[in-house]
Coordinates of C-alpha atoms in Angstrom, one line a residue:
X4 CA 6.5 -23.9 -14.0
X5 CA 3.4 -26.1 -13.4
X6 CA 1.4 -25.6 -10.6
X7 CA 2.6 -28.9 -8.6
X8 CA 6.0 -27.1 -8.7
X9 CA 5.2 -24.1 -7.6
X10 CA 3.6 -25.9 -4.3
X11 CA 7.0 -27.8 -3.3
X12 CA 8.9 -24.9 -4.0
X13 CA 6.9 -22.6 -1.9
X14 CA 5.8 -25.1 0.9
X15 CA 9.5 -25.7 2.6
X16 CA 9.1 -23.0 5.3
X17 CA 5.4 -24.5 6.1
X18 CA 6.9 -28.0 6.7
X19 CA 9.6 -26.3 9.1
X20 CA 6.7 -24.5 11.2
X21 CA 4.9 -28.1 10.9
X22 CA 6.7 -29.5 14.3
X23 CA 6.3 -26.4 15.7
X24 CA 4.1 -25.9 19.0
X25 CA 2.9 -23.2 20.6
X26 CA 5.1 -22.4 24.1
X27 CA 3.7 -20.6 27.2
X28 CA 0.8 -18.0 27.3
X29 CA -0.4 -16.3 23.7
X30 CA -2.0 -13.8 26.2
X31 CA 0.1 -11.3 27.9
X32 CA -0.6 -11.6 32.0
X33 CA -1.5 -7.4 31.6
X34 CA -2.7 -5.3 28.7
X35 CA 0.2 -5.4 26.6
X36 CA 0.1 -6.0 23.0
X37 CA 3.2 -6.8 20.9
X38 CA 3.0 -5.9 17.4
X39 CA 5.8 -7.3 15.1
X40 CA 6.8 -4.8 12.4
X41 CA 9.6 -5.7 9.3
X42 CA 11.9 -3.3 10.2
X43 CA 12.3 -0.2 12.0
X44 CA 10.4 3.4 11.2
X45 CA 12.8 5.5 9.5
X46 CA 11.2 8.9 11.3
X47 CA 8.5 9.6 13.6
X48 CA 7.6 13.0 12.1
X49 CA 4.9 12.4 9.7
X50 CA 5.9 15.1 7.5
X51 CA 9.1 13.2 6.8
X52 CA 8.5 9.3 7.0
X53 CA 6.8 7.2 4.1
X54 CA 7.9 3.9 5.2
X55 CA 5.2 1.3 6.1
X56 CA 6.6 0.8 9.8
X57 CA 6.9 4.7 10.2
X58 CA 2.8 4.7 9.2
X59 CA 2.0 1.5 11.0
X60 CA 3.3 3.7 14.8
X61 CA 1.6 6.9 13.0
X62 CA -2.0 5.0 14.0
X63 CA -1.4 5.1 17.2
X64 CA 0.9 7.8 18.0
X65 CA -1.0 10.9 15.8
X66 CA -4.1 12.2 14.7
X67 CA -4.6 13.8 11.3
X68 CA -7.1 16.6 10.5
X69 CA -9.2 13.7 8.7
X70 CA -8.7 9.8 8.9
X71 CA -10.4 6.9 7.0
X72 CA -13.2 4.5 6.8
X73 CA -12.4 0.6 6.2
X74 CA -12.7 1.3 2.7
X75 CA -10.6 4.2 2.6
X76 CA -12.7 6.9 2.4
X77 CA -12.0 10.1 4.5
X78 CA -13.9 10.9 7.4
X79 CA -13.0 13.6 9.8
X80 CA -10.6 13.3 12.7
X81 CA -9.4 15.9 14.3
X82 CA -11.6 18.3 12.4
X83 CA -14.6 18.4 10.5
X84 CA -14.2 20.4 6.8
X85 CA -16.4 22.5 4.6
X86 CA -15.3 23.7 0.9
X87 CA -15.5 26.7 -0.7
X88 CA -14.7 28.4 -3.2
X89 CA -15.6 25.4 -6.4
X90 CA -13.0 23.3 -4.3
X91 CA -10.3 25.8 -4.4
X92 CA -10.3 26.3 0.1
X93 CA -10.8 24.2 2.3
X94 CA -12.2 25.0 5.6
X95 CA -11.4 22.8 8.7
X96 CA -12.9 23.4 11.9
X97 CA -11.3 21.9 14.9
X98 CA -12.9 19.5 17.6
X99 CA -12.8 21.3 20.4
X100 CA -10.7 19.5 23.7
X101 CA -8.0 18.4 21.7
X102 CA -4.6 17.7 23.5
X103 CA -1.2 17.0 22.9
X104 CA 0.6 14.0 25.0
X105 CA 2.5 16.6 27.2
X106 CA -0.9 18.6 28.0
X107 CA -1.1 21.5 25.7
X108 CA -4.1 22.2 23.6
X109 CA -4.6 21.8 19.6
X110 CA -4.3 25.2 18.2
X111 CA -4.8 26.4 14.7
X112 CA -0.9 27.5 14.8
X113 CA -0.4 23.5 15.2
X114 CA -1.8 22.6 11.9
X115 CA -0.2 25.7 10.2
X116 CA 3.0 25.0 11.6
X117 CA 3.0 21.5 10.3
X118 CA 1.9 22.2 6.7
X119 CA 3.7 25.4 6.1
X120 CA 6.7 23.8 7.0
X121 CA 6.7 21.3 4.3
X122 CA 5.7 24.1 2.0
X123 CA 8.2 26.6 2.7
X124 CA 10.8 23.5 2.6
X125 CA 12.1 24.0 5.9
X126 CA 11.7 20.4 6.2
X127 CA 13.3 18.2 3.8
X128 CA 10.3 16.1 2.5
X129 CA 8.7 14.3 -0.3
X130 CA 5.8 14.7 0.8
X131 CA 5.5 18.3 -1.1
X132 CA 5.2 16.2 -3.7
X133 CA 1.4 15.1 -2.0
X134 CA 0.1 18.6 -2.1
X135 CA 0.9 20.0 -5.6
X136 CA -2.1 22.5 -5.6
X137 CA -1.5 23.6 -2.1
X138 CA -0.7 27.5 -2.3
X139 CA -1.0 28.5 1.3
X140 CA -2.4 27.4 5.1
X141 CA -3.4 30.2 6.9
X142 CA -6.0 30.4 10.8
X143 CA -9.0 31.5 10.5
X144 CA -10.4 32.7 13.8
X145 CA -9.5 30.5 17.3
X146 CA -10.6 26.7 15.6
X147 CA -10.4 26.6 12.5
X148 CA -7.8 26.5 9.5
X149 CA -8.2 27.2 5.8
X150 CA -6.1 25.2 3.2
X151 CA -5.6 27.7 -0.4
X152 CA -6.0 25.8 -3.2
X153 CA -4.4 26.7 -6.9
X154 CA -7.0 24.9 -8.2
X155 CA -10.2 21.9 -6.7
X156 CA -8.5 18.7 -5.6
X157 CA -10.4 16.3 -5.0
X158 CA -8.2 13.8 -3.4
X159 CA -7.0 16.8 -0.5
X160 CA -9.1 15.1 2.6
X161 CA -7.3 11.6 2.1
X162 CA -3.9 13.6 1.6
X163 CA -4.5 14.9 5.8
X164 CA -5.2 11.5 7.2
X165 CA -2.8 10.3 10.1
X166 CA -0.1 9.5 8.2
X167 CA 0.3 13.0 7.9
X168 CA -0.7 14.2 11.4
X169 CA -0.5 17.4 12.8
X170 CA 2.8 18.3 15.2
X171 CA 3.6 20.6 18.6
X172 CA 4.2 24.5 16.5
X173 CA 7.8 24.7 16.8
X174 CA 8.9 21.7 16.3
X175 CA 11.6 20.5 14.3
X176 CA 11.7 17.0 12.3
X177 CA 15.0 16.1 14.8
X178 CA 13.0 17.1 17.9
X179 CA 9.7 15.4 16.7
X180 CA 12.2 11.9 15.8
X181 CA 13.7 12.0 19.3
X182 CA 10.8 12.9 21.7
X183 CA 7.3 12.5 19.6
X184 CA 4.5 14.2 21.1
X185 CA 1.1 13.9 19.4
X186 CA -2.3 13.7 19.9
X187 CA -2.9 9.5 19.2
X188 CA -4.6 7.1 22.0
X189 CA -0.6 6.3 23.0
X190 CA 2.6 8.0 23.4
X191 CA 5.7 7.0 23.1
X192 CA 7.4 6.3 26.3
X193 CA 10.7 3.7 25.2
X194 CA 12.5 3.7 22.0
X195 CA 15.3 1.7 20.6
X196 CA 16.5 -0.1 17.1
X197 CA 14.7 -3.1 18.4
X198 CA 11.2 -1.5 19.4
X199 CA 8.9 1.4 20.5
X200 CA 6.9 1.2 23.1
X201 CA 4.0 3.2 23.7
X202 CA 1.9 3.7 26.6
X203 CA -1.9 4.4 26.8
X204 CA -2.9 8.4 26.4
X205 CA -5.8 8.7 29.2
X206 CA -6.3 12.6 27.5
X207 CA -6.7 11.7 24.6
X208 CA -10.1 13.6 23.1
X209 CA -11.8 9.9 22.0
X210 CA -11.7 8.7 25.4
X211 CA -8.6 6.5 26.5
X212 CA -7.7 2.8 24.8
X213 CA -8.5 0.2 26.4
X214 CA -5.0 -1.6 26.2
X215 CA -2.2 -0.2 28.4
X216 CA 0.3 -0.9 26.4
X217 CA 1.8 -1.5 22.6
X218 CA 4.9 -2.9 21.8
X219 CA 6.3 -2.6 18.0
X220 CA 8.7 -5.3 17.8
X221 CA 11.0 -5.3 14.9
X222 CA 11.8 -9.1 13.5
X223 CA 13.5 -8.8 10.0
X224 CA 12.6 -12.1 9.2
X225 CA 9.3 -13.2 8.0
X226 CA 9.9 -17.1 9.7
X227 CA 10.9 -15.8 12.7
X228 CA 7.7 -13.3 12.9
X229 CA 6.1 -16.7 12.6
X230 CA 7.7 -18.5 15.2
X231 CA 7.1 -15.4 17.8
X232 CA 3.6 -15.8 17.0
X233 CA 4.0 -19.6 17.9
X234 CA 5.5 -19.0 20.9
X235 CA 3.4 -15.7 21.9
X236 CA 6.4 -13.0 22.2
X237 CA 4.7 -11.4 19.3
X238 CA 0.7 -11.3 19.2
X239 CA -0.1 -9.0 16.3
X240 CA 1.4 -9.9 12.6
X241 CA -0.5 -7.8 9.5
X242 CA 0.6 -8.5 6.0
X243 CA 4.2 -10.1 6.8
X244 CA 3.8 -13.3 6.6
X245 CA 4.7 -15.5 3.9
X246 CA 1.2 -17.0 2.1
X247 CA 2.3 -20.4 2.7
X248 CA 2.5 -19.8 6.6
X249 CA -1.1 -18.5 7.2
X250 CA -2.9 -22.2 6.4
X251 CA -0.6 -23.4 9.7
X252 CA -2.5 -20.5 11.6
X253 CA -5.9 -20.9 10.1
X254 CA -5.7 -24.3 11.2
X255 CA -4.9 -23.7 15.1
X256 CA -8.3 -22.4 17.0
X257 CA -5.4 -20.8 19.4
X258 CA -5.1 -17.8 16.4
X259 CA -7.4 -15.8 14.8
X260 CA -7.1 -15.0 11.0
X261 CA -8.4 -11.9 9.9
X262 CA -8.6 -11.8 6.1
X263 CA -10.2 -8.5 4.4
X264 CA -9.9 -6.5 0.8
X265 CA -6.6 -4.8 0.4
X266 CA -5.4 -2.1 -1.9
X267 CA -1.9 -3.6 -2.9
X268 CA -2.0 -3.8 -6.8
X269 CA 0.9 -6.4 -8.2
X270 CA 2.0 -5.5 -11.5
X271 CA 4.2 -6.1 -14.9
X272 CA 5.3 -2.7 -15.5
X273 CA 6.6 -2.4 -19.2
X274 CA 9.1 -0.1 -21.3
X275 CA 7.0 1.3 -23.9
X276 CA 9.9 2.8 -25.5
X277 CA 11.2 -0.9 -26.2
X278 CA 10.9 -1.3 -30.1
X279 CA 9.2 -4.7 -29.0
X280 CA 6.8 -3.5 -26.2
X281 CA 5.6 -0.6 -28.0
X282 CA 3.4 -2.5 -30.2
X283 CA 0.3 -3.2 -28.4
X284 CA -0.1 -6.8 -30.0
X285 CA 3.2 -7.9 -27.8
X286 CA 2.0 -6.5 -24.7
X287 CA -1.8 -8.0 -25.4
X288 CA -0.1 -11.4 -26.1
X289 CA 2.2 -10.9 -22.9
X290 CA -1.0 -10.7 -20.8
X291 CA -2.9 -13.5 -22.4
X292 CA 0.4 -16.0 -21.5
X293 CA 0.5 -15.5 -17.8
X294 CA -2.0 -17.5 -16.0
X295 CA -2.8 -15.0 -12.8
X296 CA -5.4 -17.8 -11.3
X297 CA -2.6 -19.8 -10.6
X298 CA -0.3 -17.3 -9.9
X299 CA -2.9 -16.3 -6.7
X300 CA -4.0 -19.8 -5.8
X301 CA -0.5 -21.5 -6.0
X302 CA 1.9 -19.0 -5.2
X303 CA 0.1 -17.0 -3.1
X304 CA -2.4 -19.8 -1.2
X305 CA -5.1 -17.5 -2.8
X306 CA -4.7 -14.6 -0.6
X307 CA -4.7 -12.1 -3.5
X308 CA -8.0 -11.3 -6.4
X309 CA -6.7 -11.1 -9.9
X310 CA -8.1 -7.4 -11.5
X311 CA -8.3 -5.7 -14.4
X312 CA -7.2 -2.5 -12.6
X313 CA -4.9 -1.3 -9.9
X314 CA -8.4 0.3 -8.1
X315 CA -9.3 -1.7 -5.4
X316 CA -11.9 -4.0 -6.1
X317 CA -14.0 -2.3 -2.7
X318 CA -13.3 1.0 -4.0
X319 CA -15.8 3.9 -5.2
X320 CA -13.6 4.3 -8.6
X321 CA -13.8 0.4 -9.2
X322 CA -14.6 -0.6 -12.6
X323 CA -16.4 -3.6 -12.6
X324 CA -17.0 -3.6 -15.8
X325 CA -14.1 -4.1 -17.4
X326 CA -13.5 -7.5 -19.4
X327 CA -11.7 -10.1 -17.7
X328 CA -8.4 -10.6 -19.5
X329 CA -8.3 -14.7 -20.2
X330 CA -4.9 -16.9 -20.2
X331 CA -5.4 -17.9 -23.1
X332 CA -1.9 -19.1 -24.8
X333 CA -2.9 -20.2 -27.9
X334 CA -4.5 -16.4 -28.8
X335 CA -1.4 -15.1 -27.4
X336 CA 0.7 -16.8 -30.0
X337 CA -1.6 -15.9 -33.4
X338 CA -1.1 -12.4 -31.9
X339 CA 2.5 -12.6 -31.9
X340 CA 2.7 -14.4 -35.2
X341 CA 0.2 -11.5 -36.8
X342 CA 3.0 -8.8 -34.8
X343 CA 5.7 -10.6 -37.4
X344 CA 7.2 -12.2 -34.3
X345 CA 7.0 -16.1 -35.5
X346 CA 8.2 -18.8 -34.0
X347 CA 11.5 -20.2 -35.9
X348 CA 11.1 -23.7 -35.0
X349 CA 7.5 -24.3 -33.8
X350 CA 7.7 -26.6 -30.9
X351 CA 11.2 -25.9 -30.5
X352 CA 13.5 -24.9 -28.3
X353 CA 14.6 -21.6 -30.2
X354 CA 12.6 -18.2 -29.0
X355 CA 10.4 -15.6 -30.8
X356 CA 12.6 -13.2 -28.8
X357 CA 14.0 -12.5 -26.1
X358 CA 12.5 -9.9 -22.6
X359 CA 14.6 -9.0 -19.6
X360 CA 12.2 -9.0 -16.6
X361 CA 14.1 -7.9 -13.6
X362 CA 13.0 -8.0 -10.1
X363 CA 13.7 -7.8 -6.2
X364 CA 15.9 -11.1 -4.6
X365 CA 12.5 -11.5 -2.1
X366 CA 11.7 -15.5 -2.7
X367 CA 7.9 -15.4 -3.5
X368 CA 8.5 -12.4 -6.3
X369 CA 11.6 -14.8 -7.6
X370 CA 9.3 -17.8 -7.5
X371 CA 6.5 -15.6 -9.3
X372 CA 9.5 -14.5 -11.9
X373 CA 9.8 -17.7 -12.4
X374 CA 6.6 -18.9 -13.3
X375 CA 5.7 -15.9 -15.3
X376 CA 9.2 -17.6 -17.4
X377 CA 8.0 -20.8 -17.7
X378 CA 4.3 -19.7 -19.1
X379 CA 6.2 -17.2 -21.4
X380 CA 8.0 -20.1 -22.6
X381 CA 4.7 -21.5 -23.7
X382 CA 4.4 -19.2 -26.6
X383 CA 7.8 -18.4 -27.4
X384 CA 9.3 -16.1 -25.0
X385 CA 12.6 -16.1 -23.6
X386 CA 12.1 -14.2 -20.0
X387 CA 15.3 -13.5 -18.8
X388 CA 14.9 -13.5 -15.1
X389 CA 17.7 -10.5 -13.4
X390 CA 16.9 -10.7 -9.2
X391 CA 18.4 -7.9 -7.2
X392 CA 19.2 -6.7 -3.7
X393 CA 15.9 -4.4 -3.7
X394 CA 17.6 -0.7 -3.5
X395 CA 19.3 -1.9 -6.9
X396 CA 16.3 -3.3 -8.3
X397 CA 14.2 0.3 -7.3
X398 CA 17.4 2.8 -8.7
X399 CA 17.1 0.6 -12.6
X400 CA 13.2 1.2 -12.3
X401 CA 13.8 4.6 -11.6
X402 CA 16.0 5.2 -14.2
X403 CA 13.7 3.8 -16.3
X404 CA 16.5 0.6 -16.9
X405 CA 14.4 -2.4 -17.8
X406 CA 12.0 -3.8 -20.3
X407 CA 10.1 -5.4 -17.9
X408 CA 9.7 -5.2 -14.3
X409 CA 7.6 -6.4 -11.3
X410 CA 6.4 -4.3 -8.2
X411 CA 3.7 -3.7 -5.6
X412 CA 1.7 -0.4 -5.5
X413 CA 0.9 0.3 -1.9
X414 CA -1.8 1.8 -0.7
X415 CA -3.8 2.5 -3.4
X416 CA -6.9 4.7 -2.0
X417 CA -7.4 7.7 -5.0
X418 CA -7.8 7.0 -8.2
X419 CA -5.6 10.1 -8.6
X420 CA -2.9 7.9 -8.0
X421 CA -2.9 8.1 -12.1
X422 CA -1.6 11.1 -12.1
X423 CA 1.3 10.3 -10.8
X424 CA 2.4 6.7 -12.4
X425 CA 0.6 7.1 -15.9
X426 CA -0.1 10.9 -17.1
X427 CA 2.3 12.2 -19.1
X428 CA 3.4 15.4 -16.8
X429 CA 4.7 12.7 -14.8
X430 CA 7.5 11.7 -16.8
X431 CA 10.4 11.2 -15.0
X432 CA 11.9 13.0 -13.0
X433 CA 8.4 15.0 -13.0
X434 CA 7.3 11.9 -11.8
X435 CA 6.8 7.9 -11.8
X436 CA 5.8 7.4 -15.5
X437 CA 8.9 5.0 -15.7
X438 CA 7.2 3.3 -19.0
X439 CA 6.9 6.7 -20.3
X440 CA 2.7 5.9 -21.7
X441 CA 1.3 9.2 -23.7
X442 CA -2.5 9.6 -24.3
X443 CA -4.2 12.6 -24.3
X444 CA -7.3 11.7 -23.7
X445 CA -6.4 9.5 -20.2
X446 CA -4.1 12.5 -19.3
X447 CA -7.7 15.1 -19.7
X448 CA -10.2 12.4 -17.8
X449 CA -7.4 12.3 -14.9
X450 CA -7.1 16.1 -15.0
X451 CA -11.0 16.5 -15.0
X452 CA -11.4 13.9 -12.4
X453 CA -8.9 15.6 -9.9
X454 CA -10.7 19.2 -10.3
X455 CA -13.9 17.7 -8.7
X456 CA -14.7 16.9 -4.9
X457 CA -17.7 14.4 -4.8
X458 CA -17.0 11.0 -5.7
X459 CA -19.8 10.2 -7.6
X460 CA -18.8 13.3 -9.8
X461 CA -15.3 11.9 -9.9
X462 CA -16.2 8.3 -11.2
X463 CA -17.0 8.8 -15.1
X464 CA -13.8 10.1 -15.2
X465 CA -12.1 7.7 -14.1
X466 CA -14.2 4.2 -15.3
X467 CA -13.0 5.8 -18.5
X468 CA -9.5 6.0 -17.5
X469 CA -9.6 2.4 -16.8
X470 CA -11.4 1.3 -19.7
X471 CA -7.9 3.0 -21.7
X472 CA -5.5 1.5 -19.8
X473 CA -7.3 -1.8 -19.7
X474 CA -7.3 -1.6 -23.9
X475 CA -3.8 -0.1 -24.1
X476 CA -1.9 -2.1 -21.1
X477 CA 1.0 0.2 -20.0
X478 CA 1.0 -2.4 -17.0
X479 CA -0.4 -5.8 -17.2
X480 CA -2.5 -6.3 -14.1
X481 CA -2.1 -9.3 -12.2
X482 CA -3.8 -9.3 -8.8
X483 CA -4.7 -7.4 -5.6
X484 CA -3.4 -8.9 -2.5
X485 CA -5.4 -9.5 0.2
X486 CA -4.9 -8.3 3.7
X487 CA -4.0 -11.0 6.3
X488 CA -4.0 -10.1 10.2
X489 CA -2.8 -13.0 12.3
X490 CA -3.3 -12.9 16.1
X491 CA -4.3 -14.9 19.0
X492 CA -8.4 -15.9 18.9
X493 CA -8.6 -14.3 22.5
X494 CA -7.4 -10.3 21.0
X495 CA -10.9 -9.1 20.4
X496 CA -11.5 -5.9 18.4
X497 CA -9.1 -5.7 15.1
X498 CA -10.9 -4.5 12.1
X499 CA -9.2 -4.9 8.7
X500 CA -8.7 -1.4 6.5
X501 CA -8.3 -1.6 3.2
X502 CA -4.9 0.3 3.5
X503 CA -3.7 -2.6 6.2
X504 CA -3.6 0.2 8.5
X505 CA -3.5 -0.4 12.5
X506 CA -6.2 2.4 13.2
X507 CA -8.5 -0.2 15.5
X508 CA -5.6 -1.2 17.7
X509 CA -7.0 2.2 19.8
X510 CA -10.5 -0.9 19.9
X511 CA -8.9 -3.9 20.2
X512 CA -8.5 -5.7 24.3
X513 CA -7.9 -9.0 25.2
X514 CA -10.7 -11.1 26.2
X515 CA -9.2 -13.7 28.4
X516 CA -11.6 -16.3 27.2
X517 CA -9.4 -20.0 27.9
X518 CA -10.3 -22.2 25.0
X519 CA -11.9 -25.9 25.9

C-alpha cells in the first residue's frame, strides 16, 4: 500500500468533519467541564478496575499513597516513604489533614484495609498480580504504614499511585462501586451508563479545584466525540480521536492541541515457536520490510515516534543508543534468501511463504494490517490479514493462537514491565510471554534490575536488556504514540503526562478570554 493510498483511505472521516462548524458556546456559562471518555468505567474501586475509563475518574476521584511526575516517575501523594531494610519495607508516613469526601480522617487502618484486602483475596482482583513480593501491610504507630517485602522492588512506589488509591476501612468493592468516597479534589455526586458527574471536594488536603464541576461523558464513537467537540457538549478529548481528525482541530484557533510524549508502545508480537519465526534471520528480515516512517506520518498524521524499544523515549530506562532498525527491503530479501526461504519466481506473483497476522476489526489497526501486507509483499511475503471483534482477537493472543499479532502496550512507566511480557517465569498462564522468548541472561538483568530501588542503579540492567531484545526481536518495534489532548483554547491549565493521565484537571479553569 503506497503512501498516497494510505491518505484517501484514512482521510474520509476528515472530509465529513470538513463542513462542519462549530455551534453555540465552547465555554460552559459556569465551571463545568465535560470530559468525553470511550466507554464506561467498569468499577470505581481501584483495587478492582484496570480499564482506562475506570483510571481516567481515579485522577480525580482518589488519592494514592504516591502519584507521578509528567514523566512518570513517583512522587509522594498522600504520603511521603522511606526504605529499609536493602528495599525489603517500605515505610510511609502519612500527610497529616487527610480527609475522606464524607468527613472522616485518613487512618493507617485505611491503607491496610485496602491492601490486605487484595492480599488475603477477599476481593476478587488482578491486581495481586501487581504486588508479587508483597508479604504483608501492617500500622506502624498513628501515621504511618509499613509495606513487607519478600524481597527489594524497585518498581513498589509507581505500583501505589492513584490508580490504586486508598478506600474508607470497611469497605467492600460493591459498596465502593455504588457510593465512592475518596480522598480526590471531586466526589462523585450523579452516576449513570451515560456519565459521572463529580462535584468539587472543598476538604480536600491540596486545597479545593478550581472548577466546580466534571462531567465524564461516555461517546462510543470516536466521530461523534469529534462532533461534540465541534459543537461544545464535550470540551476535553485525550487520546480518542482518530489521527486524521486532529489537523481539523489544529487548524481552528477556537481549540487548543496539546501534544506531549506518550508511553503507548505499538508492536508485532511474534510466535517463536513457529518453525518459521524461530529463526532470527525471518524475524530480522520481517522488521527490515515494514517501513515504520510511513506507517507514523501517513497512517498516523505523525502523531507517534518510531523506537527501538517499548521504553518511552522520555523515560529514565530509555536506551538511546540502540541502532535504528532501517526499511531496507532489498537486505530483507538476501536475508530471507540466506534463511533457505527463496523466492520461486522472482518478481512474481508466487510467495516465499506464507504468515497469518491477525488483529482487532478497529479501522486504523486494519489500515496499518494492511500496509504492513503490502510492504511484506515487497519481499515475498504472503501476510494473511485475520480482523476480529477485539475480545476474540485478545482470547487467540492469549492462548498463544497466532503467528503474528498486533497490539498496544499501555502505560508503559517501569521497565519491569519485562518481567511480565518477556521473562521466561512469565510463560503463560504465569504470565504474558504469549511468544514464549527464553534467554537466560535478559531473564538475570530483569531479575537484578527489579531487586534495586534507585534508578540510576536500575539502568545498566536494563540498557542491556534492551540491547537483547533489540538483537533477538521477540517483538518488532514499530512506534510510540503520541499523546494528543484536544480542548477549547480558552481551558487553561492541562499538562500532558506521559501515561495520558487526567491528574491536572484538579489545575485546569476556564479563562473566558473571547477570541478577536
Amino acid at each position: 500500500m503506497t503512501g498516497r493510498r494510505l491518505f484517501f483511505l484514512t482521510c474520509s472521516l476528515s472530509c465529513c468533519l470538513a463542513c462542519a462548524r462549530p455551534q453555540g458556546a465552547l465555554v460552559p456559562a459556569d465551571d463545568e467541564l465535560v470530559v468525553a471518555l470511550e466507554s464506561a468505567p467498569t468499577s470505581l474501586d481501584p483495587r478492582v478496575a484496570t480499564d482506562q475509563s475506570s483510571a481516567r475518574v481515579f485522577a480525580v476521584l482518589l488519592n494514592g499513597l504516591a502519584s507521578k511526575d509528567e514523566r512518570g516517575n513517583p512522587i509522594p501523594d498522600l504520603a511521603r516513604w522511606e526504605v529499609h531494610d536493602g528495599g525489603r519495607r517500605y515505610r510511609f508516613h502519612l500527610k497529616p489533614g487527610v480527609r475522606f469526601h464524607d468527613g472522616r480522617p485518613l487512618r493507617p487502618a485505611d491503607v491496610v484495609w485496602t491492601f490486605r484486602t487484595i492480599l488475603d483475596g477477599s476481593v476478587a482482583t488482578s491486581k495481586r498480580g501487581a504486588f508479587p513480593q508483597l508479604e504483608r501491610v501492617a500500622a506502624a504507630g498513628p501515621a504511618a504504614v509499613d509495606f513487607h517485602l519478600s524481597e527489594p522492588f524497585g518498581a513498589f512506589p509507581l505500583e501505589l499511585t492513584t490508580s490504586m488509591g486508598v478506600v474508607p476501612a470497611g469497605t467492600t468493592p460493591e459498596a465502593m462501586n455504588r457510593r465512592p468516597i475518596g480522598t480526590g479534589p471531586f466526589r462523585v455526586v450523579e452516576r449513570s451508563p451515560e456519565r459521572i458527574v463529580l462535584a468539587r471536594f472543598d476538604g480536600h488536603h491540596a486545597g479545593p479545584p478550581r472548577l466546580d464541576r466534571i462531567v465524564f461523558k461516555v461517546v462510543p464513537d470516536a466521530t461523534v466525540r469529534a462532533l461534540e467537540l465541534l459543537k461544545g457538549s464535550v470540551q476535553l478529548v485525550v487520546n480518542d480521536l482518530p489521527p486524521d481528525l486532529v489537523p481539523r482541530f489544529r487548524a481552528d484557533r477556537r481549540y487548543r492541541v496539546i501534544e506531549g510524549p506518550g508511553a503507548t508502545y505499538s508492536y508485532l508480537g511474534l510466535n517463536l515457536t513457529d518453525p518459521l519465526l524461530r529463526d532470527l534471520r525471518v524475524r530480522r528480515a520481517l522488521a527490515l520490510a515494514i517501513d515504520r516512517e510511513q506507517l507514523v506520518e501517513a497512517l498516523w498524521r505523525g502523531l507517534g515516534r518510531v523506537t527501538e524499544t517499548m521504553i518511552p523515549h522520555a523515560h529514565w530506562a530509555h536506551h538511546a543508543g540502540l541502532p535504528p532498525t532501517p526499511y531496507d527491503p532489498a537486505a530483507a530479501r538476501r536475508l530471507l534468501d540466506a534463511a533457505g526461504l527463496r523466492d520461486p519466481d522472482g518478481d512474481g506473483p508466487r510467495p516465499r511463504f506464507a504468515l497469518t497476522y491477525k488483529t482487532s476489526t478497529n479501522e486504523p489497526y486494519v489500515l496499518q494490517a494492511q500496509a504492513i501486507q503490502a510492504m511484506l509483499a515487497r519481499v515475498g511475503v504472503d501476510l494473511r490479514v485475520r480482523t476480529y471483534e477485539f475480545a476474540t482477537f485478545y482470547e487467540d493472543v492469549r492462548k498463544g493462537n497466532f503467528q503474528v499479532f498486533a497490539m498496544l502496550r499501555l502505560g508503559v512507566l517501569d521497565p519491569h514491565v519485562y518481567r511480565l511480557v518477556l521473562h521466561s517465569a512469565s510463560l503463560p498462564p504465569a504470565g504474558q510471554n504469549r511468544g514464549r522468548y527464553l534467554n537466560a541472561r535478559f531473564d538475570r538483568l530483569i531479575d537484578q534490575g527489579a531487586r534495586l530501588t534507585a534508578p540510576a542503579a536500575r539502568r545498566p540492567y536494563y540498557l542491556e536488556a534492551q540491547e537483547i531484545l533489540a538483537r533477538d526481536l521477540p517483538y518488532i518495534s514499530l512506534y510510540i504514540r503520541t499523546n494528543v489532548a484536544v480542548m477549547p483554547a480558552e481551558l487553561e491549565g492541562y499538562r500532558s503526562y506521559l501515561n495520558g493521565e487526567l491528574l491536572s484537571l484538579r489545575e485546569v479553569h476556564w479563562s473566558r478570554r473571547v477570541a478577536d
